[in-house]
Amino acid sequence: MKIGTYYYPEQWPRAQWARDFDRIVSMGLSIVHMGEFAWFDMEPSPGDIRLDWLSECVELAAARKLDVILCTPTAAPPVWLTDQYPEVLGRNEHGSPLTRHGGRRHYIPTSLRMQEASLRIVTALAERFGDHPSVVGWQIDNELGLAFDQSEPTHHAFRLWLQKKYSTIDALNRACGNQFWNQYYQSFEQILMPPKRDPGYANPHHCLDASRFWSRAWADFTKLQADVLKPKIGARWISTNFMPFHADTDPGDFDESLSLWSWDSYPINGFGSNHTNENFRIGDPTGVELLHDQMHSYNGRWALMEVQPGQVNWSGYPCLPYPGAIRLHLWTAIAHGCEFITVYRLRQPTFGIEMWHDGLLQHDGVSLSPGGAQFKQVAQEISQLPGLDANVTQQEPTAGLVIDFDHIWWTQALPQSKRWNQAEVWCQYHQALSRMGFRVRSLHPGRAWDTKDLKIIVAPSLQMIDQSLIEKYQSYVDAGGHLVLSARSALQDRNGQFFEQDRAHAIASLIGGEVEAYDALPEETYGKIDIDGATHRWSIWADLLYAGEGTKVWARYQDQFYAGAAAITHRRHVRGTVTYNGVYGDRALAESVIEKLCRTVGIDVTALPDRVRVVRRGEYAIALNFNDTSVKTPAPSGVKFAVGGPVLPAAGVAVWRIDGR
Ligand code: GAL
């Protein structure tokens, strides 16, 4: 298990490089990440490749036994490229350039000129450094994505993608419901990429396809680069760093390029309001853990490419992190099985848009920031725990959570209830499962499911469904599994069209009942339900259920004109069970449902204190406290702690060996 840092040598005087590398080593770090955004320094004019400076830095790292991650610099195209070929910048719907030089991410992935120039620089990098013994892996680009482009290369690529998907224009017209307002197309050539994900009053099915296509366009651009790297880098990994549930890129589209999935985590950003304690200085554990588990779900290899080192520049609420919070986030990623962690960035810049963004080192380039000191501490701690090696398997998951990127796009295109937040729905159940001590495996509708040992699977609010997903649900329940479905499930086909049938007909026999209607309330207006004497409020969505014979009603609506209608039901099948929670409530409600299910079907759980987790990795149990107050460490009594002790301080960590030694 190694941790390291981003370093941008091209941003600092050459005379400081050796000192900076020494500083990295003196902090106990063992990885340096370089090359991102340095295209101009690598190629100051077309074809004039200059990599000696980078080679010098790779050797400085090698001499200090640091692992090197190299990046392709395509997130920052040089000015000569966009100057000569403005089409690289894309177009907005009014025909002006979509982006411009002077920042980053100012290119469209469909531009042939961009692709040509990218191939040239990536080839040069691969040839020069591909087999360097210190280089351990490659990051392609940085946080891929851009608004929907409206220039011809993108329209063209979209048409080709649609043609491949539908074959005939009739099939496309049917899938998009183009009989509505006679929106028919006669040929693929007439189709344009929509300007946004939000259709306005145009066609939502078309926008859903556009989101699917746009993610594929970024995946194709990544593959172009990966195909250059692969023959030159041997067994080294290839990754790209994703943003959490960012609509431009579904990480599941990148199988052909990546051998390791990674993401960028900035949970302490001051978002939210009316905080009554200082937990906002520590961040929401659930949002972070959900992403860790998602990254793990593609091929089992994942890393935290960027983690917040301290205060950020971009949120507008640059709160000071709680002492220890950065260390807590490092340990959280370690607990969840990451292969390595690197941080953005070593030195806090003294210039540029991110000059208020912390680094591990302060503006003087030598003094540790509070985050830097925590990195140093974690490096020291993990060096004492060899059993945390990357190839040690993490704790086997005991619950599944079905996530599906299509639903991020679909609920943005057509939310119906405007506060619907699909990622938050997943967070609610991830938190509920984690709180009860489950390790969560992310499952995807379109991928094979390994459900062995999964005592519970939650498939929250997947309103688009197909036969293969229904079969997965059914066979899991037939095999004795406990399935939880929630509000707004199974209403439509994969094109987002309602079935010409009773609402949620496809799951009626699974849930043992019917979904008769739904309700959604105005702002700051709440309805109530009661579950086992505890009242929960809701506002965003509620399915009104009818429970068939033999189906138990676990909760009913307490108010509104339909008071008494079923809100949550539970159906026992021959071996397994299906629970349907019709309410988009809060996280506490999801916890109550999971806890009641465990009690009902005899799964032994002990709820951990709120915002406290215990996760196993290899030979160790790792306790994490995301509270601004201390708690008793949830460890067996008499255990010998490798890190921490019987009291888990605010934002604290404790580690002990599972075998008690
Ligand atoms: C990330 C980005 C980094 C840096 C960082 C600042 O999203 O990849 O390059 O800008 O944000 O928090």
XYZ file of C-alpha atoms and ligand atoms in Angstrom:
673
model
C 0.000 0.000 0.000
C 1.630 3.231 -1.171
C 0.684 6.878 -0.986
C 2.116 9.750 -2.970
C 1.573 13.122 -4.510
C 1.004 15.073 -7.691
C 3.976 17.231 -8.609
C 4.106 19.775 -11.429
C 7.852 20.358 -12.012
C 7.050 22.540 -15.028
C 5.444 25.051 -12.661
C 8.586 25.572 -10.521
C 12.195 26.635 -11.110
C 14.482 23.793 -12.129
C 16.816 24.742 -9.259
C 14.078 23.631 -6.795
C 13.340 20.227 -8.320
C 15.853 18.174 -6.340
C 14.775 19.875 -3.110
C 11.110 19.146 -3.877
C 11.800 15.480 -4.607
C 13.764 15.242 -1.358
C 10.804 16.754 0.434
C 8.503 14.084 -1.026
C 10.828 11.398 0.297
C 11.200 13.036 3.692
C 7.426 12.883 4.138
C 7.583 9.122 3.663
C 5.687 9.233 0.356
C 6.536 6.740 -2.340
C 4.724 7.853 -5.525
C 5.039 10.950 -7.671
C 2.433 11.800 -10.321
C 3.564 14.050 -13.211
C 2.906 15.312 -16.689
C -0.757 16.287 -16.434
C -1.387 19.660 -18.118
C 2.236 20.034 -19.383
C 1.586 19.636 -23.107
C 3.121 22.965 -24.110
C 6.340 22.215 -22.252
C 6.432 18.784 -23.882
C 5.753 20.147 -27.372
C 6.243 23.933 -27.655
C 5.379 23.862 -31.351
C 3.791 21.163 -33.520
C 6.050 18.125 -33.662
C 8.860 19.704 -31.624
C 8.874 17.101 -28.860
C 10.903 18.020 -25.785
C 10.822 15.465 -23.029
C 14.293 15.848 -21.560
C 13.010 17.933 -18.670
C 10.461 15.249 -17.818
C 13.095 12.578 -18.163
C 15.274 14.499 -15.713
C 12.386 14.463 -13.222
C 11.697 10.765 -13.762
C 15.379 10.131 -12.983
C 15.217 12.349 -9.880
C 12.306 10.179 -8.759
C 14.044 6.930 -9.708
C 17.185 7.907 -7.788
C 14.972 8.282 -4.711
C 13.162 4.991 -5.348
C 9.863 6.734 -5.944
C 7.249 5.130 -8.184
C 6.205 7.394 -11.044
C 2.720 7.815 -12.482
C 2.851 9.554 -15.838
C -0.085 11.341 -17.383
C -1.016 12.185 -20.914
C -1.394 15.978 -21.077
C -4.476 16.164 -23.289
C -6.596 18.041 -20.728
C -4.582 21.155 -21.619
C -4.160 21.538 -25.400
C -1.433 24.061 -26.311
C -2.318 27.406 -27.820
C -0.740 26.577 -31.188
C -3.242 23.768 -31.644
C -6.425 25.730 -30.975
C -5.013 28.760 -32.751
C -4.375 26.835 -35.933
C -7.469 24.629 -35.639
C -10.240 26.509 -33.803
C -12.558 23.573 -34.467
C -10.797 21.808 -31.572
C -12.704 24.200 -29.267
C -16.127 22.975 -30.416
C -19.235 25.144 -30.924
C -22.165 26.126 -28.781
C -25.721 26.145 -30.146
C -25.336 29.742 -31.309
C -22.298 28.902 -33.443
C -19.655 30.532 -31.197
C -16.701 28.601 -29.781
C -17.808 26.373 -26.931
C -14.539 26.919 -25.047
C -11.399 28.997 -25.448
C -7.724 28.914 -24.653
C -6.743 30.187 -21.223
C -7.809 27.417 -18.860
C -8.088 23.692 -19.425
C -10.561 21.168 -20.852
C -10.947 23.357 -23.951
C -11.373 20.673 -26.567
C -13.957 18.327 -27.958
C -13.154 14.621 -28.100
C -14.594 14.254 -31.597
C -12.200 16.696 -33.295
C -9.890 14.908 -35.736
C -7.248 17.614 -35.267
C -7.327 17.087 -31.508
C -7.108 13.332 -32.002
C -4.131 13.631 -34.369
C -2.235 15.955 -32.036
C -3.044 13.728 -29.035
C -1.762 10.640 -30.822
C 1.516 12.406 -31.583
C 2.253 13.484 -28.002
C 1.051 10.239 -26.435
C 3.183 8.216 -28.857
C 6.232 10.306 -27.945
C 5.586 9.785 -24.214
C 4.975 6.065 -24.623
C 8.168 5.609 -26.644
C 10.293 7.586 -24.248
C 8.957 6.312 -20.912
C 6.846 3.223 -21.654
C 9.306 0.719 -20.279
C 11.006 2.891 -17.668
C 11.327 0.700 -14.567
C 10.169 3.478 -12.218
C 6.981 4.208 -14.140
C 4.214 2.067 -12.617
C 1.144 3.302 -14.464
C -0.474 5.882 -16.723
C -3.283 8.342 -16.241
C -5.013 9.387 -19.440
C -6.128 13.034 -19.484
C -7.778 14.515 -16.365
C -11.449 14.528 -15.368
C -12.803 14.007 -18.882
C -15.864 15.963 -19.917
C -17.355 19.095 -21.450
C -20.799 20.513 -22.228
C -22.570 18.944 -25.216
C -20.738 20.175 -28.297
C -22.754 21.500 -31.240
C -20.178 21.303 -34.002
C -20.296 19.073 -37.028
C -17.770 16.433 -35.872
C -19.978 15.794 -32.844
C -23.263 15.778 -34.792
C -21.627 13.359 -37.204
C -20.319 11.055 -34.496
C -23.717 11.115 -32.755
C -25.467 10.086 -35.979
C -23.050 7.205 -36.490
C -23.603 6.073 -32.917
C -27.385 6.215 -33.359
C -27.197 4.358 -36.650
C -25.168 1.613 -35.033
C -27.596 1.385 -32.150
C -30.867 1.430 -34.102
C -29.927 0.314 -37.654
C -33.065 1.869 -39.136
C -34.604 5.293 -38.751
C -37.965 3.634 -37.989
C -36.449 1.888 -35.006
C -35.043 5.193 -33.767
C -38.393 6.943 -34.236
C -40.087 4.240 -32.177
C -37.461 4.279 -29.419
C -37.711 8.065 -29.128
C -41.506 8.114 -29.260
C -41.349 10.421 -32.259
C -45.034 9.939 -33.016
C -45.445 12.488 -30.205
C -45.941 15.849 -31.961
C -44.868 14.117 -35.181
C -41.200 14.581 -34.446
C -40.283 11.901 -37.015
C -36.916 11.836 -38.725
C -36.622 10.492 -42.261
C -32.919 9.779 -42.144
C -30.049 9.814 -39.661
C -28.513 12.788 -41.521
C -31.303 15.031 -40.205
C -30.399 14.428 -36.559
C -28.487 16.904 -34.398
C -26.876 16.455 -31.020
C -29.161 18.281 -28.540
C -27.625 21.326 -26.849
C -28.206 20.067 -23.306
C -29.161 17.099 -21.185
C -32.313 18.924 -20.178
C -34.664 18.641 -23.180
C -36.626 21.744 -22.243
C -39.822 20.927 -24.085
C -38.125 18.824 -26.751
C -37.540 15.061 -26.718
C -36.282 13.482 -23.456
C -35.520 10.075 -25.024
C -33.280 11.807 -27.540
C -31.440 13.577 -24.680
C -30.974 10.272 -22.864
C -29.333 8.846 -25.975
C -27.192 11.970 -26.298
C -25.887 11.457 -22.741
C -25.121 7.840 -23.532
C -23.322 8.855 -26.714
C -21.323 11.675 -25.077
C -19.894 9.316 -22.459
C -18.957 6.937 -25.289
C -17.261 9.787 -27.158
C -14.995 10.391 -24.135
C -14.416 6.665 -23.806
C -13.439 6.466 -27.490
C -11.039 9.374 -27.084
C -9.501 7.573 -24.105
C -9.216 4.355 -26.088
C -7.342 6.156 -28.824
C -4.664 6.985 -26.274
C -4.803 3.646 -24.471
C -4.217 1.833 -27.764
C -0.984 3.792 -28.215
C 0.168 3.108 -24.664
C -0.694 -0.585 -24.387
C 1.933 -2.080 -26.719
C 4.647 0.043 -25.103
C 3.997 -0.244 -21.359
C 3.900 -3.966 -20.631
C 1.860 -4.864 -17.564
C 1.611 -1.317 -16.216
C -1.903 -0.107 -15.448
C -3.876 2.522 -17.365
C -6.422 4.725 -15.613
C -8.255 8.003 -15.881
C -9.502 10.001 -12.896
C -13.293 10.299 -12.736
C -15.363 12.865 -10.882
C -18.139 11.489 -8.662
C -21.174 10.592 -10.797
C -20.246 13.298 -13.264
C -22.793 13.050 -16.067
C -20.205 13.309 -18.864
C -18.596 9.972 -18.158
C -20.018 6.647 -17.094
C -16.943 4.769 -15.826
C -18.611 1.574 -17.029
C -18.039 2.702 -20.629
C -14.249 2.550 -20.271
C -13.626 -1.212 -20.115
C -11.713 -1.279 -23.371
C -9.105 1.193 -22.128
C -8.668 0.967 -18.391
C -7.047 -1.634 -16.194
C -7.592 0.365 -12.991
C -10.425 2.765 -12.114
C -9.767 5.900 -10.070
C -11.556 9.005 -8.839
C -11.047 12.411 -7.231
C -12.445 13.053 -3.764
C -13.108 16.514 -2.275
C -15.696 15.924 0.445
C -14.887 18.882 2.730
C -16.288 21.702 0.665
C -18.652 23.625 2.932
C -21.747 22.627 0.958
C -25.058 22.187 2.770
C -26.551 24.652 5.234
C -27.672 25.160 8.813
C -25.063 22.813 10.213
C -25.497 22.328 13.939
C -22.090 20.788 14.599
C -18.676 20.669 12.950
C -19.139 17.443 11.010
C -19.076 19.494 7.800
C -15.327 19.887 8.471
C -14.997 16.105 8.180
C -17.260 15.356 5.221
C -19.979 12.837 4.488
C -18.587 9.305 4.747
C -21.343 7.833 2.612
C -20.757 9.850 -0.543
C -17.099 8.873 -0.388
C -17.621 5.186 0.367
C -20.226 4.826 -2.365
C -17.636 6.045 -4.877
C -14.896 3.807 -3.494
C -17.170 0.799 -3.903
C -18.284 1.923 -7.353
C -14.669 2.197 -8.519
C -13.957 -1.252 -7.116
C -16.885 -2.724 -9.027
C -15.493 -2.645 -12.574
C -12.552 -5.014 -12.351
C -11.578 -4.993 -8.684
C -8.594 -2.644 -9.138
C -9.088 0.931 -8.013
C -7.210 3.910 -6.625
C -7.901 7.287 -5.127
C -6.122 9.460 -7.672
C -6.884 12.777 -5.997
C -7.775 13.379 -2.403
C -8.299 16.716 -0.782
C -5.151 17.930 1.000
C -6.905 20.717 2.942
C -8.897 23.805 2.014
C -10.148 24.093 -1.574
C -10.476 27.115 -3.823
C -13.583 26.285 -5.808
C -16.516 25.727 -3.474
C -17.077 29.242 -2.196
C -17.201 27.835 1.370
C -13.525 27.121 2.035
C -13.891 25.802 5.571
C -10.854 24.625 7.468
C -10.912 20.812 7.692
C -11.234 19.309 11.152
C -7.856 18.291 12.598
C -7.231 14.727 11.444
C -9.909 14.746 8.723
C -7.429 14.310 5.851
C -5.864 11.324 7.592
C -9.354 9.899 8.150
C -10.073 10.094 4.422
C -6.790 8.366 3.591
C -7.637 5.547 5.974
C -11.161 5.301 4.554
C -9.772 4.672 1.073
C -7.243 2.197 2.449
C -10.013 0.358 4.308
C -12.054 0.099 1.137
C -9.259 -1.645 -0.714
C -7.647 1.047 -2.859
C -4.406 0.109 -4.557
C -2.752 3.482 -3.910
C -3.563 7.100 -3.081
C -2.111 10.250 -4.599
C -2.964 13.796 -3.613
C -3.545 16.924 -5.614
C -0.960 18.488 -4.923
C 2.528 18.786 -3.366
C 3.034 22.545 -3.352
C 0.373 25.175 -2.916
C 0.638 27.386 -6.010
C 1.587 31.041 -5.623
C -0.147 31.879 -8.925
C -3.155 30.916 -10.998
C -6.784 30.078 -10.300
C -5.945 27.497 -7.639
C -3.551 29.632 -5.570
C -5.954 29.339 -2.612
C -5.968 25.535 -2.904
C -3.919 23.810 -0.229
C -1.049 21.494 -1.041
C 0.963 19.236 1.238
C 3.459 22.091 1.399
C 2.664 25.712 2.059
C 3.489 28.704 -0.163
C 7.128 28.710 0.920
C 7.503 25.295 -0.762
C 8.985 23.639 2.325
C 6.710 23.897 5.382
C 4.160 21.146 5.819
C 0.526 22.193 5.728
C -1.797 20.518 8.271
C -2.786 18.090 5.490
C 0.876 17.492 4.669
C 1.558 16.569 8.278
C -1.338 14.091 8.149
C 0.005 12.524 4.972
C 3.349 12.100 6.676
C 1.638 10.470 9.639
C -0.300 8.006 7.485
C 2.840 7.132 5.510
C 4.492 6.318 8.801
C 1.500 4.320 10.068
C 1.112 2.154 6.977
C 4.839 1.451 6.828
C 4.351 -0.426 10.112
C 1.502 -2.558 8.735
C 2.821 -4.717 5.899
C -0.392 -6.762 5.890
C -2.098 -3.848 4.148
C -0.331 -4.633 0.862
C -2.296 -3.811 -2.241
C -2.831 -7.409 -3.243
C -4.364 -8.439 0.054
C -8.046 -9.004 -0.561
C -10.455 -6.714 1.159
C -13.352 -7.881 3.257
C -15.898 -9.771 1.215
C -19.006 -7.694 0.614
C -22.132 -8.926 2.284
C -24.697 -6.703 0.595
C -25.234 -5.501 -2.948
C -26.327 -2.075 -4.147
C -27.469 -1.764 -7.746
C -26.301 1.465 -9.342
C -26.844 2.433 -12.951
C -25.522 5.473 -14.762
C -28.483 5.575 -17.151
C -30.548 6.686 -14.184
C -28.266 9.643 -13.470
C -28.950 10.824 -17.005
C -32.607 9.937 -17.105
C -33.500 11.631 -13.841
C -31.643 14.746 -14.998
C -33.441 14.765 -18.339
C -36.875 14.095 -16.884
C -36.888 14.304 -13.087
C -40.659 14.754 -12.812
C -40.185 15.639 -9.123
C -37.567 18.376 -9.447
C -35.710 17.607 -6.207
C -35.127 13.981 -7.217
C -31.455 13.171 -6.681
C -30.515 9.722 -7.891
C -27.040 9.748 -6.320
C -28.584 10.667 -2.964
C -30.978 7.719 -3.276
C -27.982 5.412 -3.646
C -26.286 7.178 -0.716
C -29.306 6.570 1.499
C -29.102 2.826 1.067
C -25.315 2.681 1.055
C -25.346 4.448 4.390
C -28.079 2.190 5.749
C -26.135 -0.933 4.791
C -22.778 0.389 6.055
C -24.309 1.490 9.336
C -25.537 -2.072 9.893
C -21.990 -3.292 9.293
C -22.409 -4.651 5.746
C -19.633 -4.280 3.198
C -21.294 -3.134 0.012
C -20.670 -4.434 -3.489
C -21.863 -2.195 -6.334
C -23.770 -4.157 -8.953
C -24.659 -2.885 -12.410
C -27.740 -4.017 -14.381
C -25.722 -4.669 -17.543
C -22.856 -6.614 -15.957
C -22.662 -10.088 -14.495
C -23.723 -10.232 -10.836
C -21.747 -12.140 -8.299
C -24.404 -12.498 -5.627
C -22.753 -15.259 -3.674
C -22.680 -14.257 0.003
C -24.819 -11.168 -0.582
C -27.441 -11.404 2.130
C -29.284 -8.339 0.882
C -29.427 -6.609 -2.479
C -30.911 -3.130 -2.690
C -31.948 -1.900 -6.138
C -33.124 1.619 -5.388
C -35.407 3.463 -7.746
C -34.376 1.932 -11.059
C -37.360 3.065 -13.079
C -36.004 1.770 -16.397
C -35.935 -1.972 -16.525
C -35.554 -4.848 -18.939
C -36.195 -8.556 -18.863
C -32.628 -9.403 -17.928
C -32.777 -7.209 -14.807
C -36.116 -8.719 -13.761
C -34.538 -12.148 -14.187
C -31.594 -11.122 -12.014
C -34.004 -9.954 -9.291
C -36.043 -13.128 -9.595
C -33.161 -15.566 -9.489
C -31.635 -13.800 -6.507
C -34.910 -14.069 -4.590
C -35.455 -17.672 -5.745
C -32.035 -18.521 -4.345
C -33.061 -17.171 -0.928
C -31.831 -13.575 -1.236
C -33.484 -10.557 0.350
C -34.228 -7.944 -2.284
C -35.126 -4.335 -1.494
C -36.720 -2.155 -4.179
C -37.741 1.440 -3.731
C -39.953 4.226 -4.996
C -40.263 4.603 -8.729
C -39.001 1.156 -9.654
C -39.647 -0.723 -12.912
C -41.947 1.788 -14.571
C -40.387 2.001 -18.020
C -38.340 0.181 -20.623
C -34.708 1.013 -21.357
C -35.734 3.768 -23.775
C -37.558 5.426 -20.912
C -41.034 4.674 -22.276
C -43.788 3.573 -19.925
C -45.071 0.051 -20.391
C -48.626 -0.211 -21.675
C -49.542 -1.998 -18.501
C -50.362 -1.411 -14.855
C -47.798 0.732 -13.098
C -44.726 -1.351 -12.152
C -46.424 -4.431 -13.590
C -43.022 -6.082 -14.171
C -42.343 -6.347 -10.439
C -45.918 -6.910 -9.220
C -45.379 -10.576 -8.435
C -42.038 -9.854 -6.784
C -43.430 -7.186 -4.464
C -46.705 -9.041 -3.989
C -48.784 -5.987 -4.631
C -49.412 -3.013 -6.797
C -48.215 0.541 -7.091
C -51.486 2.411 -7.480
C -50.372 6.037 -7.648
C -47.573 8.358 -6.614
C -47.437 11.701 -4.864
C -44.891 14.513 -4.557
C -45.234 17.548 -2.318
C -44.424 21.264 -2.652
C -41.238 22.814 -1.186
C -40.917 22.667 2.614
C -44.095 20.589 2.797
C -43.922 17.166 4.361
C -45.997 14.054 4.679
C -45.507 11.484 7.419
C -45.212 7.754 7.629
C -44.889 5.564 10.642
C -42.629 2.547 10.840
C -42.702 0.595 14.117
C -43.673 3.653 16.104
C -41.045 5.944 14.575
C -42.274 8.781 12.398
C -40.404 9.785 9.255
C -41.225 12.639 6.950
C -41.026 12.735 3.199
C -41.600 15.266 0.463
C -39.953 14.289 -2.824
C -41.764 11.093 -3.843
C -44.150 8.535 -2.397
C -45.677 5.492 -4.081
C -49.104 4.532 -2.802
C -49.115 0.770 -2.541
C -51.703 -1.951 -2.457
C -50.535 -5.068 -0.641
C -51.820 -8.336 -2.081
C -52.807 -11.279 0.035
C -49.925 -12.556 2.133
C -47.889 -9.360 1.710
C -47.184 -7.527 4.941
C -47.565 -3.777 5.289
C -44.606 -2.398 7.210
C -45.565 1.255 7.119
C -48.560 3.392 6.195
C -49.007 7.037 5.328
C -50.172 8.965 8.350
C -51.619 12.018 6.714
C -52.810 13.494 3.394
C -56.199 12.427 2.010
C -54.893 8.889 1.506
C -53.872 8.393 5.169
C -53.707 4.679 5.895
C -52.468 3.673 2.429
C -49.493 1.304 2.408
C -46.057 2.925 2.053
C -43.691 0.002 2.667
C -44.437 -3.667 2.042
C -42.659 -6.942 2.628
C -43.319 -10.173 0.777
C -41.979 -13.583 1.706
C -41.324 -15.842 -1.277
C -40.497 -19.553 -1.154
C -36.914 -18.905 -0.068
C -36.162 -15.185 -0.233
C -38.067 -11.957 0.397
C -38.851 -8.692 -1.378
C -39.262 -5.420 0.486
C -40.667 -2.404 -1.340
C -40.085 1.011 0.191
C -42.343 3.368 -1.737
C -41.004 6.482 -0.039
C -38.121 8.762 -0.970
C -37.515 9.905 2.595
C -34.316 10.556 4.460
C -31.344 8.411 5.327
C -32.844 7.485 8.693
C -35.854 5.937 6.949
C -33.621 3.812 4.708
C -31.787 2.689 7.853
C -35.055 1.730 9.555
C -36.076 -0.348 6.554
C -32.762 -2.215 6.362
C -32.683 -2.744 10.118
C -36.235 -4.079 10.167
C -35.464 -6.380 7.267
C -32.443 -7.786 9.087
C -34.478 -8.374 12.222
C -37.333 -9.967 10.275
C -35.243 -12.419 8.282
C -32.735 -13.144 11.049
C -29.591 -11.416 9.791
C -27.479 -10.582 12.781
C -26.493 -6.913 12.841
C -25.429 -4.382 15.401
C -25.977 -0.840 14.274
C -22.819 1.227 14.597
C -23.029 4.778 15.942
C -23.954 7.287 13.259
C -21.012 8.256 11.014
C -18.831 5.503 12.451
C -17.612 2.631 10.303
C -15.646 -0.546 10.817
C -14.197 -1.981 7.601
C -11.840 -4.914 7.232
C -8.876 -4.966 4.943
C -6.592 -7.967 4.856
C -5.603 -8.876 8.396
C -6.897 -5.650 9.885
C -10.098 -4.064 11.083
C -10.174 -0.303 10.585
C -12.533 1.911 12.593
C -13.328 5.355 11.207
C -15.090 8.166 13.075
C -16.628 10.923 10.960
C -17.973 12.762 14.009
C -16.668 15.894 15.690
C -16.986 14.077 19.022
C -15.213 10.981 20.262
C -16.873 7.562 20.556
C -15.884 4.262 22.099
C -13.953 2.292 19.493
C -16.220 -0.555 18.326
C -13.486 -3.181 18.802
C -13.539 -6.489 20.683
C -12.496 -5.934 24.284
C -8.853 -6.491 25.106
C -7.763 -6.114 21.509
C -4.236 -4.796 20.851
C -4.418 -1.655 18.715
C -1.937 -1.149 15.885
C -3.179 2.413 15.418
C -5.294 4.395 17.907
C -6.906 2.954 20.993
C -10.162 2.196 22.809
C -11.396 5.755 22.409
C -11.928 6.860 18.836
C -11.348 10.607 18.864
C -13.229 13.101 16.699
C -12.189 12.431 13.063
C -10.097 9.577 14.448
C -8.943 6.191 13.200
C -8.184 2.923 14.986
C -6.708 -0.251 13.522
C -6.347 -3.682 15.056
C -5.595 -7.174 13.834
C -8.656 -9.297 13.300
C -6.978 -12.333 14.818
C -6.465 -10.324 18.026
C -2.666 -10.620 18.019
C -9.741 18.421 -9.468
C -8.806 18.519 -10.649
C -7.447 19.021 -10.208
C -7.600 20.264 -9.373
C -8.515 19.973 -8.219
C -8.737 21.146 -7.292
O -11.063 18.257 -9.832
O -8.646 17.272 -11.275
O -6.650 19.275 -11.345
O -8.129 21.277 -10.177
O -9.774 19.590 -8.709
O -9.577 20.776 -6.228
